[in-house]
Structure formats: structure tokens, C-alpha cells
mmCIF file of C-alpha atoms and ligand atoms in Angstrom:
data_model
loop_
_atom_site.group_PDB
_atom_site.id
_atom_site.type_symbol
_atom_site.label_atom_id
_atom_site.label_comp_id
_atom_site.label_asym_id
_atom_site.label_seq_id
_atom_site.Cartn_x
_atom_site.Cartn_y
_atom_site.Cartn_z
ATOM 1 C CA MET A 120 88.284 70.400 99.792
ATOM 2 C CA LYS A 121 91.917 71.476 99.909
ATOM 3 C CA ILE A 122 94.291 69.694 97.518
ATOM 4 C CA ALA A 123 97.877 68.697 98.232
ATOM 5 C CA PRO A 124 99.571 67.349 95.087
ATOM 6 C CA SER A 125 102.028 64.567 95.923
ATOM 7 C CA LEU A 126 105.331 65.459 94.289
ATOM 8 C CA LEU A 127 106.184 61.762 94.272
ATOM 9 C CA SER A 128 104.583 61.666 90.824
ATOM 10 C CA CYS A 129 106.537 64.626 89.438
ATOM 11 C CA ASP A 130 109.501 64.689 87.066
ATOM 12 C CA PHE A 131 112.396 64.899 89.535
ATOM 13 C CA SER A 132 114.788 66.211 86.886
ATOM 14 C CA LYS A 133 112.893 69.502 87.325
ATOM 15 C CA PHE A 134 111.635 69.189 90.890
ATOM 16 C CA GLY A 135 111.591 72.918 91.638
ATOM 17 C CA GLU A 136 109.859 73.744 88.367
ATOM 18 C CA GLU A 137 107.181 71.114 89.041
ATOM 19 C CA ILE A 138 106.493 72.721 92.414
ATOM 20 C CA ARG A 139 106.149 76.105 90.763
ATOM 21 C CA LEU A 140 103.722 74.610 88.229
ATOM 22 C CA MET A 141 101.610 73.093 91.021
ATOM 23 C CA ASP A 142 101.558 76.459 92.759
ATOM 24 C CA LEU A 143 100.303 78.153 89.577
ATOM 25 C CA ALA A 144 97.797 75.319 89.089
ATOM 26 C CA GLY A 145 96.180 76.258 92.398
ATOM 27 C CA ALA A 146 97.522 73.637 94.825
ATOM 28 C CA ASP A 147 96.755 74.428 98.471
ATOM 29 C CA TYR A 148 99.744 72.539 99.920
ATOM 30 C CA MET A 149 102.781 70.707 98.531
ATOM 31 C CA HIS A 150 102.826 67.107 99.762
ATOM 32 C CA LEU A 151 106.367 65.743 100.063
ATOM 33 C CA ASP A 152 106.749 61.989 100.600
ATOM 34 C CA VAL A 153 109.925 61.057 102.454
ATOM 35 C CA MET A 154 110.727 57.316 102.419
ATOM 36 C CA ASP A 155 113.724 55.601 103.978
ATOM 37 C CA GLY A 156 113.656 52.116 102.403
ATOM 38 C CA HIS A 157 113.167 50.678 105.892
ATOM 39 C CA PHE A 158 109.779 51.820 107.177
ATOM 40 C CA VAL A 159 108.480 51.350 103.626
ATOM 41 C CA PRO A 160 110.037 49.375 100.740
ATOM 42 C CA ASN A 161 110.978 52.457 98.713
ATOM 43 C CA ILE A 162 113.454 55.355 98.949
ATOM 44 C CA THR A 163 112.702 58.901 97.831
ATOM 45 C CA PHE A 164 114.419 62.065 99.072
ATOM 46 C CA GLY A 165 115.343 63.736 102.340
ATOM 47 C CA ALA A 166 115.752 67.126 103.970
ATOM 48 C CA PRO A 167 118.574 68.499 101.729
ATOM 49 C CA VAL A 168 116.425 68.075 98.619
ATOM 50 C CA ILE A 169 113.427 69.711 100.308
ATOM 51 C CA LYS A 170 115.647 72.629 101.298
ATOM 52 C CA TYR A 171 116.679 73.146 97.660
ATOM 53 C CA VAL A 172 113.108 73.310 96.381
ATOM 54 C CA ARG A 173 111.674 75.351 99.256
ATOM 55 C CA SER A 174 112.156 78.649 97.432
ATOM 56 C CA PHE A 175 109.989 77.642 94.434
ATOM 57 C CA THR A 176 106.702 78.406 96.221
ATOM 58 C CA GLU A 177 105.305 80.085 99.283
ATOM 59 C CA LYS A 178 102.594 77.440 99.647
ATOM 60 C CA PRO A 179 102.909 75.330 102.795
ATOM 61 C CA PHE A 180 105.136 72.239 102.675
ATOM 62 C CA ASP A 181 103.278 69.215 104.033
ATOM 63 C CA VAL A 182 106.061 66.718 104.754
ATOM 64 C CA HIS A 183 104.932 63.085 105.138
ATOM 65 C CA LEU A 184 107.652 61.076 106.863
ATOM 66 C CA MET A 185 107.569 57.366 106.063
ATOM 67 C CA ILE A 186 110.711 56.668 108.051
ATOM 68 C CA SER A 187 111.456 54.404 111.035
ATOM 69 C CA GLU A 188 112.907 57.033 113.360
ATOM 70 C CA PRO A 189 111.235 60.388 112.663
ATOM 71 C CA LEU A 190 112.314 61.957 115.978
ATOM 72 C CA LYS A 191 115.991 61.804 114.916
ATOM 73 C CA TYR A 192 115.358 63.919 111.827
ATOM 74 C CA ILE A 193 112.784 66.504 112.940
ATOM 75 C CA ASP A 194 115.372 69.298 113.179
ATOM 76 C CA ASP A 195 116.585 68.577 109.644
ATOM 77 C CA PHE A 196 113.087 68.803 108.160
ATOM 78 C CA CYS A 197 112.289 71.954 110.153
ATOM 79 C CA ASP A 198 115.534 73.542 108.936
ATOM 80 C CA ALA A 199 114.587 72.538 105.393
ATOM 81 C CA GLY A 200 111.386 74.578 105.621
ATOM 82 C CA ALA A 201 108.577 72.152 106.518
ATOM 83 C CA ASP A 202 105.328 73.815 107.642
ATOM 84 C CA ILE A 203 103.563 70.612 108.669
ATOM 85 C CA ILE A 204 105.343 67.381 109.557
ATOM 86 C CA THR A 205 103.348 64.165 109.721
ATOM 87 C CA PHE A 206 104.909 60.924 110.961
ATOM 88 C CA HIS A 207 103.587 57.397 111.378
ATOM 89 C CA ILE A 208 102.194 56.171 114.657
ATOM 90 C CA GLU A 209 103.628 52.774 113.595
ATOM 91 C CA SER A 210 107.186 54.207 113.539
ATOM 92 C CA ASP A 211 109.741 53.538 116.301
ATOM 93 C CA SER A 212 109.690 57.090 117.712
ATOM 94 C CA ASP A 213 107.671 58.047 120.792
ATOM 95 C CA PRO A 214 104.632 60.012 119.523
ATOM 96 C CA VAL A 215 104.520 62.521 122.399
ATOM 97 C CA LYS A 216 108.245 63.293 122.242
ATOM 98 C CA THR A 217 108.124 63.626 118.468
ATOM 99 C CA ILE A 218 105.090 65.935 118.539
ATOM 100 C CA GLU A 219 106.761 68.065 121.237
ATOM 101 C CA LYS A 220 109.947 68.267 119.178
ATOM 102 C CA ILE A 221 108.042 69.411 116.076
ATOM 103 C CA HIS A 222 106.125 72.028 118.073
ATOM 104 C CA SER A 223 109.293 73.286 119.748
ATOM 105 C CA ARG A 224 110.381 74.352 116.254
ATOM 106 C CA GLY A 225 107.136 76.219 115.570
ATOM 107 C CA VAL A 226 105.987 73.648 113.012
ATOM 108 C CA LYS A 227 102.576 71.924 112.863
ATOM 109 C CA ALA A 228 102.476 68.231 113.749
ATOM 110 C CA GLY A 229 100.352 65.365 112.530
ATOM 111 C CA LEU A 230 100.086 61.609 113.029
ATOM 112 C CA VAL A 231 99.640 59.164 110.149
ATOM 113 C CA VAL A 232 97.832 55.829 110.296
ATOM 114 C CA LYS A 233 98.416 52.950 107.897
ATOM 115 C CA PRO A 234 95.359 51.056 106.586
ATOM 116 C CA LYS A 235 95.556 48.312 109.213
ATOM 117 C CA THR A 236 95.846 50.709 112.164
ATOM 118 C CA PRO A 237 92.479 51.481 113.797
ATOM 119 C CA ALA A 238 91.083 54.953 114.418
ATOM 120 C CA GLU A 239 91.392 54.592 118.211
ATOM 121 C CA ALA A 240 95.183 54.455 117.911
ATOM 122 C CA VAL A 241 95.327 58.227 117.413
ATOM 123 C CA PHE A 242 92.695 59.162 120.018
ATOM 124 C CA PRO A 243 95.223 59.589 122.871
ATOM 125 C CA TYR A 244 97.064 62.222 120.798
ATOM 126 C CA LEU A 245 94.157 64.129 119.231
ATOM 127 C CA ASP A 246 94.478 67.029 121.661
ATOM 128 C CA GLU A 247 98.180 67.432 120.792
ATOM 129 C CA VAL A 248 98.186 67.538 116.975
ATOM 130 C CA GLU A 249 97.013 69.837 114.186
ATOM 131 C CA MET A 250 96.382 67.044 111.673
ATOM 132 C CA ILE A 251 95.616 63.352 111.293
ATOM 133 C CA LEU A 252 96.618 61.744 108.004
ATOM 134 C CA VAL A 253 94.692 58.607 107.077
ATOM 135 C CA MET A 254 96.383 56.406 104.481
ATOM 136 C CA THR A 255 93.956 55.147 101.851
ATOM 137 C CA VAL A 256 96.657 52.876 100.330
ATOM 138 C CA GLU A 257 99.593 51.001 101.889
ATOM 139 C CA PRO A 258 102.369 53.624 102.080
ATOM 140 C CA GLY A 259 105.339 53.239 99.765
ATOM 141 C CA PHE A 260 104.227 53.936 96.225
ATOM 142 C CA GLY A 261 102.087 56.276 94.171
ATOM 143 C CA GLY A 262 99.527 55.043 91.681
ATOM 144 C CA GLN A 263 97.742 52.476 93.871
ATOM 145 C CA SER A 264 93.971 51.953 94.196
ATOM 146 C CA PHE A 265 91.950 53.876 96.774
ATOM 147 C CA MET A 266 90.760 51.711 99.687
ATOM 148 C CA ALA A 267 87.131 52.703 100.227
ATOM 149 C CA ASP A 268 87.056 50.657 103.437
ATOM 150 C CA MET A 269 89.109 53.436 105.077
ATOM 151 C CA LEU A 270 86.088 55.775 104.952
ATOM 152 C CA PRO A 271 84.514 54.502 108.208
ATOM 153 C CA LYS A 272 87.861 55.114 109.942
ATOM 154 C CA ILE A 273 87.901 58.699 108.676
ATOM 155 C CA ARG A 274 84.340 59.175 109.981
ATOM 156 C CA GLU A 275 85.299 57.761 113.387
ATOM 157 C CA ILE A 276 88.217 60.163 113.726
ATOM 158 C CA LYS A 277 86.108 63.082 112.486
ATOM 159 C CA ASN A 278 83.396 62.284 115.056
ATOM 160 C CA GLU A 279 85.897 62.103 117.894
ATOM 161 C CA ILE A 280 87.423 65.452 116.857
ATOM 162 C CA GLY A 281 83.925 66.954 116.833
ATOM 163 C CA ARG A 282 82.955 65.360 120.142
ATOM 164 C CA ARG A 283 85.991 66.973 121.795
ATOM 165 C CA GLY A 284 85.491 70.277 119.990
ATOM 166 C CA LEU A 285 89.005 70.214 118.554
ATOM 167 C CA ASP A 286 90.458 72.032 115.572
ATOM 168 C CA VAL A 287 92.292 69.093 113.964
ATOM 169 C CA LEU A 288 92.391 68.684 110.181
ATOM 170 C CA ILE A 289 91.957 65.324 108.484
ATOM 171 C CA GLU A 290 94.051 64.532 105.446
ATOM 172 C CA ALA A 291 93.611 61.433 103.259
ATOM 173 C CA ASP A 292 96.398 60.040 101.079
ATOM 174 C CA GLY A 293 96.458 57.450 98.325
ATOM 175 C CA GLY A 294 94.537 56.756 95.133
ATOM 176 C CA ILE A 295 92.401 59.882 95.356
ATOM 177 C CA GLY A 296 90.899 61.431 92.217
ATOM 178 C CA ALA A 297 87.660 62.634 90.650
ATOM 179 C CA GLN A 298 86.106 59.165 91.069
ATOM 180 C CA ASN A 299 86.275 59.118 94.875
ATOM 181 C CA ILE A 300 86.991 62.599 96.232
ATOM 182 C CA ALA A 301 83.291 63.216 96.984
ATOM 183 C CA LEU A 302 83.325 60.154 99.264
ATOM 184 C CA CYS A 303 86.331 61.618 101.082
ATOM 185 C CA ALA A 304 84.621 64.987 101.507
ATOM 186 C CA GLU A 305 81.474 63.316 102.789
ATOM 187 C CA ALA A 306 83.474 61.298 105.333
ATOM 188 C CA GLY A 307 85.061 64.462 106.705
ATOM 189 C CA VAL A 308 88.373 64.861 104.875
ATOM 190 C CA ASP A 309 89.675 68.461 104.825
ATOM 191 C CA ILE A 310 92.758 67.925 102.646
ATOM 192 C CA SER A 311 93.207 65.303 99.932
ATOM 193 C CA VAL A 312 96.596 64.271 98.630
ATOM 194 C CA ALA A 313 96.602 63.555 94.905
ATOM 195 C CA GLY A 314 99.634 62.320 93.005
ATOM 196 C CA THR A 315 98.712 60.407 89.887
ATOM 197 C CA ALA A 316 95.363 62.193 89.456
ATOM 198 C CA VAL A 317 97.063 65.580 89.201
ATOM 199 C CA PHE A 318 100.378 64.776 87.524
ATOM 200 C CA LYS A 319 98.979 62.443 84.876
ATOM 201 C CA ALA A 320 96.162 64.875 84.073
ATOM 202 C CA GLU A 321 96.227 66.667 80.735
ATOM 203 C CA ASP A 322 95.371 69.902 82.500
ATOM 204 C CA PRO A 323 96.518 69.846 86.164
ATOM 205 C CA LYS A 324 95.002 73.259 86.839
ATOM 206 C CA LYS A 325 91.553 72.157 85.707
ATOM 207 C CA THR A 326 91.880 68.894 87.615
ATOM 208 C CA ILE A 327 92.863 70.623 90.864
ATOM 209 C CA ALA A 328 89.944 73.058 90.480
ATOM 210 C CA GLU A 329 87.552 70.143 89.963
ATOM 211 C CA LEU A 330 88.881 68.248 92.965
ATOM 212 C CA GLN A 331 88.629 71.380 95.142
ATOM 213 C CA LYS A 332 84.894 71.578 94.379
ATOM 214 C CA ALA A 333 84.240 68.310 96.249
HETATM 215 C C1 DX5 B 629 102.157 56.837 99.216
HETATM 216 C C2 DX5 B 629 102.286 58.339 99.354
HETATM 217 C C3 DX5 B 629 101.245 59.113 98.626
HETATM 218 C C4 DX5 B 629 101.168 58.813 97.144
HETATM 219 C C5 DX5 B 629 99.976 59.485 96.512
HETATM 220 O O1 DX5 B 629 103.025 56.209 100.089
HETATM 221 O O2 DX5 B 629 102.202 58.705 100.717
HETATM 222 O O3 DX5 B 629 101.384 60.492 98.891
HETATM 223 O O4 DX5 B 629 102.314 59.153 96.478
HETATM 224 O O5 DX5 B 629 99.968 59.199 95.147
HETATM 225 P P1 DX5 B 629 98.660 58.707 94.399
HETATM 226 O O6 DX5 B 629 97.674 59.838 94.460
HETATM 227 O O7 DX5 B 629 99.133 58.392 93.044
HETATM 228 O O8 DX5 B 629 98.140 57.502 95.152
HETATM 229 ZN ZN1 ZN B 630 102.004 60.850 101.278
#
């Protein structure tokens, strides 16, 4: 299992330093949660902040856009140094146009589904993306409880990817830690996001290593 620490749980007074620490702790990706206070009831940070912290690691930046109009801001996040951009299928932007825009900048694209959105919603786009991100909490906040009833959805998407012989990664996000990461691995998750589990751990390096074993 690859691990993408969610920087949402970091100390933002030393954002760059926290990224460097996660790099040294063995993180596979840096997960950056962008919220606009409109698509979700919380506001975090945008492209200028990501640009400032880009130089603190060479690990890939996995940028999760929880914003209403992702298409409008794709250039900004590409300029800021995103390696993968995921956006919500429930957003107001056209999925095909948004995926094309991301790819035109040489960046990997992924679609995100909220808990209430069924697996089939992403099937029409599976051939076009590099990643599907399945939310295992309602997006908006860190520290929520993992929704185990999302596991069948992950399996459904994994099966469809296999049936079509595609090379699409599955990422899961929300409430993931030692107590449920094996379930995620079993269901077919390739990358797990972990905020609280990593940042509240006494020894983040040990915790990441343990989670990677799943
Ligand atoms: C929620 C975010 C997640 C979240 C993960 O909207 O997308 O990335 O911060 O944090 P934990 O692991 O604490 O649920
Ligand atoms: Zn996220």
C-alpha cells in the first residue's frame, strides 16, 4: 500500500517543514486538500500556497480539489507544481473538459466520488483517467470516522478496471489508519490517504511504515 499523508492535519505555521518531515518519514505522495468553502463547508489553501511549499520535497503532489469549479483553476494548480489533480464528479465542471485540460498540461488526472455517489458514476470516464479517489468520509474535514460501507464501492470500481484491463489507481481518503487499512488493501486500494493517523502519531515514520505493509 502506498501512503499519502494529508497535510490538512499538519501545523500550517511550518507547512514546508512538515512536508519535509513527511518525506523523510517515507511518505509516497503528499496529499493536498484544497477547499473553497462552497463545494464543502470549509476553506483551506489554494495554488499560491502549494507553489511555496513545492520545493520542500521531490515526492509527487497529489492535489485533491474540493471546489465547485475545478476547470477554472487547473492552470493555477499545474503552475504550482501538481503531479496529480483529482476533482469531484459532483462539481460543476464538465468531467471530460476538465480531464483534457489537466492532461494538456502533462499532469495526471483523477475523479473523486463522495460517499453517496455510486461506483457507476465514474465508469464512463475510467478509460480517460489515471486515478479514482473514493471518499471514505464526507469531504470537508479531517479526523472523521472511516465509512466501511464504501468498501463494496471500491471493489466494484476495482473489478471494472480489471475487466477493461486498465491501469487506473484507486485511492481512498478519510478516516484511514492501522485499524482499517487492511480492509482497504483487500478491497483493492492502491494509495491510502492518512491525515490524523500519521500526524497525531508519536512516531510518523513508524506509522507510515506499518501502514505501507498492508
Ligand atoms: C477530507 C480530506 C481528507 C482528510 C483526511 O475532506 O479530503 O484528505 O483530511 O484526514 P483523516 O485521515 O484525518 O480523515
Ligand atoms: Zn483529501
